[in-house]
Amino acid sequence: MLIAVLSVIGVLSLVYFGVIVVYSGIETSMAWFWPALGILCFLLAKGASYYQHHRKKVPLRLPVTIATLCITGLVVFVILQVLIFGGMIRTDPEHLDYLIVLGAKVREDDISASLKRRLDKAIFYAQEHPETMLVLSGGRGADEPTTEAMAMAEYLRYNGVAPEQMLLENYSTNTKENMLCSKTVIEYQREKEKEAKRAAERQRRIRRMRLGQFILKLEGHAPMLRSTSQTVDFRRPEVPVRHVELPVEETPAMLIQEILPDKPLDIGVLTSNFHLFRAMKIGEKCGLRALHGVSASADPVLFIHMCVRESFAILKDRFMGNM
């Protein structure tokens, strides 16, 4: 039974490798995994058959060691797949302040199918939530004609997304850099918004104060005042002395807190469904709090391959301390 199962897995692995090569090319990332798995399964099947017929010639510790390694690897793989599929099960969040759209491969004449699926999802979300700012994250790879962020922006503009709704991050080359650089872009944009709000509020207060001074002058209470922080007595022969305190201009910190409170931002990350668990964990490690996931569908032909590849990526990022 075990030999038959291993043989079937080996055959299916080689067939799937052929499908990947025909569908997306031999250069597909980690496509080598499937012929390697197929060969490994055939070797294990051959070894199991030999052990069945020559038990006395094979030390017991050898099959026990091989079986332990295989079972351990299988258990780890199943756990990782549970985490990956668990990350896919979520509904799109509402009322995000920012949505980080992760880039993917850009070809000479077109964007990749994976990136197109993410951008189509971003277009739908932007139309449903025009108040959300899209942060397009992705630099330029060695074999890419332009940065992923610029290619994404061009595609979104062509499909009706307003340029004012997009922020570009053109430097990242992996998921960790996506998150760190996007966080910097968001913080910079936030400071710009605070400065603009503060300047507008200051002008509004100055206009209000000048209007009050003008009204007082018309009523004959006092001459126009130059200072914005003094307390002045206004006297009328028939009215007791009363004190009127003009507004004191707030400090920048007070104005920022009043007009744009530093509440936790609701930030989302949009990527392919199989990549969402790892992206969110890396984002949380990079200091992005209140992070929400928005998943785009994956290519149905390459979905199994992407999930397997993602398992190795999770282990790598875990060991490197990225998540």
Short mmCIF file of C-alpha atoms in Angstrom, two decimals, residues 46-196:
data_model
loop_
_atom_site.label_atom_id
_atom_site.label_comp_id
_atom_site.label_asym_id
_atom_site.label_seq_id
_atom_site.Cartn_x
_atom_site.Cartn_y
_atom_site.Cartn_z
CA LYS A 46 12.16 1.45 -4.17
CA GLY A 47 13.67 1.45 -0.69
CA ALA A 48 10.42 0.26 0.92
CA SER A 49 10.19 -2.57 -1.60
CA TYR A 50 13.76 -3.61 -0.93
CA TYR A 51 13.18 -3.49 2.84
CA GLN A 52 10.13 -5.74 2.55
CA HIS A 53 12.18 -8.44 0.83
CA HIS A 54 15.46 -8.02 2.71
CA ARG A 55 14.55 -7.09 6.27
CA LYS A 56 17.50 -8.89 7.79
CA LYS A 57 20.01 -7.04 5.60
CA VAL A 58 18.81 -3.54 6.56
CA PRO A 59 19.53 -2.18 10.06
CA LEU A 60 16.29 -1.22 11.79
CA ARG A 61 17.56 2.26 12.64
CA LEU A 62 17.71 3.19 8.93
CA PRO A 63 13.99 2.76 8.07
CA VAL A 64 13.02 4.22 11.44
CA THR A 65 15.12 7.33 10.78
CA ILE A 66 13.75 7.75 7.27
CA ALA A 67 10.17 7.25 8.44
CA THR A 68 10.65 9.74 11.28
CA LEU A 69 12.02 12.40 8.93
CA CYS A 70 9.21 11.86 6.43
CA ILE A 71 6.48 12.00 9.08
CA THR A 72 8.00 15.10 10.68
CA GLY A 73 8.20 16.84 7.32
CA LEU A 74 4.61 15.89 6.54
CA VAL A 75 3.35 17.19 9.90
CA VAL A 76 5.19 20.52 9.45
CA PHE A 77 3.82 20.82 5.91
CA VAL A 78 0.24 20.19 7.09
CA ILE A 79 0.56 22.78 9.87
CA LEU A 80 1.86 25.38 7.42
CA GLN A 81 -0.96 24.67 4.99
CA VAL A 82 -3.50 25.10 7.79
CA LEU A 83 -1.99 28.51 8.55
CA ILE A 84 -1.99 29.50 4.87
CA PHE A 85 -5.58 28.42 4.26
CA GLY A 86 -6.67 29.96 7.55
CA GLY A 87 -5.31 33.28 6.37
CA MET A 88 -7.50 33.11 3.28
CA ILE A 89 -10.75 32.84 5.23
CA ARG A 90 -11.71 36.46 5.88
CA THR A 91 -14.12 39.10 4.63
CA ASP A 92 -12.99 42.41 3.17
CA PRO A 93 -12.70 45.08 5.90
CA GLU A 94 -14.64 48.32 5.74
CA HIS A 95 -13.43 51.92 6.15
CA LEU A 96 -9.67 51.44 5.86
CA ASP A 97 -7.47 54.53 6.06
CA TYR A 98 -4.79 52.96 3.85
CA LEU A 99 -4.61 49.79 1.77
CA ILE A 100 -1.13 48.48 0.92
CA VAL A 101 -1.19 46.70 -2.44
CA LEU A 102 1.79 44.37 -2.77
CA GLY A 103 3.50 44.21 -6.14
CA ALA A 104 4.42 41.21 -8.25
CA LYS A 105 6.29 40.46 -11.47
CA VAL A 106 6.23 43.06 -14.26
CA ARG A 107 7.16 41.89 -17.76
CA GLU A 108 8.45 43.91 -20.68
CA ASP A 109 5.07 44.26 -22.34
CA ASP A 110 2.59 43.43 -19.61
CA ILE A 111 2.02 42.72 -15.92
CA SER A 112 1.90 39.19 -14.57
CA ALA A 113 -1.39 37.38 -14.10
CA SER A 114 -0.85 37.37 -10.34
CA LEU A 115 -0.38 41.15 -10.23
CA LYS A 116 -3.39 41.70 -12.49
CA ARG A 117 -5.60 39.77 -10.07
CA ARG A 118 -4.37 41.91 -7.17
CA LEU A 119 -4.96 45.13 -9.10
CA ASP A 120 -8.44 44.11 -10.20
CA LYS A 121 -9.25 43.53 -6.55
CA ALA A 122 -7.73 46.93 -5.68
CA ILE A 123 -9.89 48.62 -8.34
CA PHE A 124 -13.03 47.04 -6.92
CA TYR A 125 -12.10 48.04 -3.38
CA ALA A 126 -11.20 51.60 -4.39
CA GLN A 127 -14.55 52.03 -6.12
CA GLU A 128 -16.41 50.73 -3.08
CA HIS A 129 -14.31 52.79 -0.63
CA PRO A 130 -13.17 56.05 -2.27
CA GLU A 131 -12.01 57.37 1.11
CA THR A 132 -9.28 54.70 1.33
CA MET A 133 -5.80 55.63 0.10
CA LEU A 134 -4.01 52.93 -1.92
CA VAL A 135 -0.30 52.45 -1.20
CA LEU A 136 1.23 50.73 -4.24
CA SER A 137 4.33 48.92 -3.06
CA GLY A 138 7.03 47.40 -5.24
CA GLY A 139 10.45 48.34 -6.60
CA ARG A 140 12.21 47.36 -9.80
CA GLY A 141 13.76 43.94 -10.21
CA ALA A 142 16.80 43.25 -12.33
CA ASP A 143 14.68 41.92 -15.21
CA GLU A 144 11.79 44.38 -14.92
CA PRO A 145 11.37 47.40 -17.25
CA THR A 146 10.00 49.69 -14.52
CA THR A 147 9.12 49.63 -10.86
CA GLU A 148 6.16 47.51 -9.90
CA ALA A 149 4.54 50.50 -8.19
CA MET A 150 4.65 52.60 -11.37
CA ALA A 151 3.24 49.77 -13.47
CA MET A 152 0.48 49.29 -10.92
CA ALA A 153 -0.34 53.01 -10.89
CA GLU A 154 -0.58 53.08 -14.68
CA TYR A 155 -2.94 50.10 -14.71
CA LEU A 156 -5.14 51.59 -11.98
CA ARG A 157 -5.31 55.01 -13.66
CA TYR A 158 -6.26 53.36 -16.96
CA ASN A 159 -9.10 51.59 -15.14
CA GLY A 160 -10.52 54.70 -13.52
CA VAL A 161 -8.79 55.02 -10.14
CA ALA A 162 -7.99 58.67 -9.39
CA PRO A 163 -4.28 59.51 -9.01
CA GLU A 164 -5.15 61.38 -5.81
CA GLN A 165 -6.16 58.05 -4.27
CA MET A 166 -2.73 56.47 -4.84
CA LEU A 167 0.63 56.66 -3.09
CA LEU A 168 3.68 55.03 -4.70
CA GLU A 169 6.47 53.16 -2.91
CA ASN A 170 9.17 52.38 -5.49
CA TYR A 171 12.02 50.82 -3.50
CA SER A 172 11.04 47.51 -1.88
CA THR A 173 12.19 44.17 -3.26
CA ASN A 174 10.59 41.67 -0.84
CA THR A 175 7.65 41.43 1.54
CA LYS A 176 9.53 42.78 4.56
CA GLU A 177 10.71 45.80 2.59
CA ASN A 178 7.17 46.22 1.23
CA MET A 179 5.90 46.63 4.77
CA LEU A 180 8.72 48.80 6.11
CA CYS A 181 8.75 51.17 3.13
CA SER A 182 4.95 51.37 2.99
CA LYS A 183 4.89 52.22 6.67
CA THR A 184 7.31 55.08 6.00
CA VAL A 185 5.15 56.35 3.12
CA ILE A 186 2.04 56.25 5.31
CA GLU A 187 3.77 58.10 8.16
CA TYR A 188 5.05 60.77 5.76
CA GLN A 189 1.61 61.20 4.22
CA ARG A 190 0.10 61.43 7.67
CA GLU A 191 2.47 64.23 8.65
CA LYS A 192 1.62 66.10 5.44
CA GLU A 193 -2.07 65.82 6.23
CA LYS A 194 -1.48 67.08 9.75
CA GLU A 195 0.53 70.05 8.49
CA ALA A 196 -2.15 70.95 5.95
#
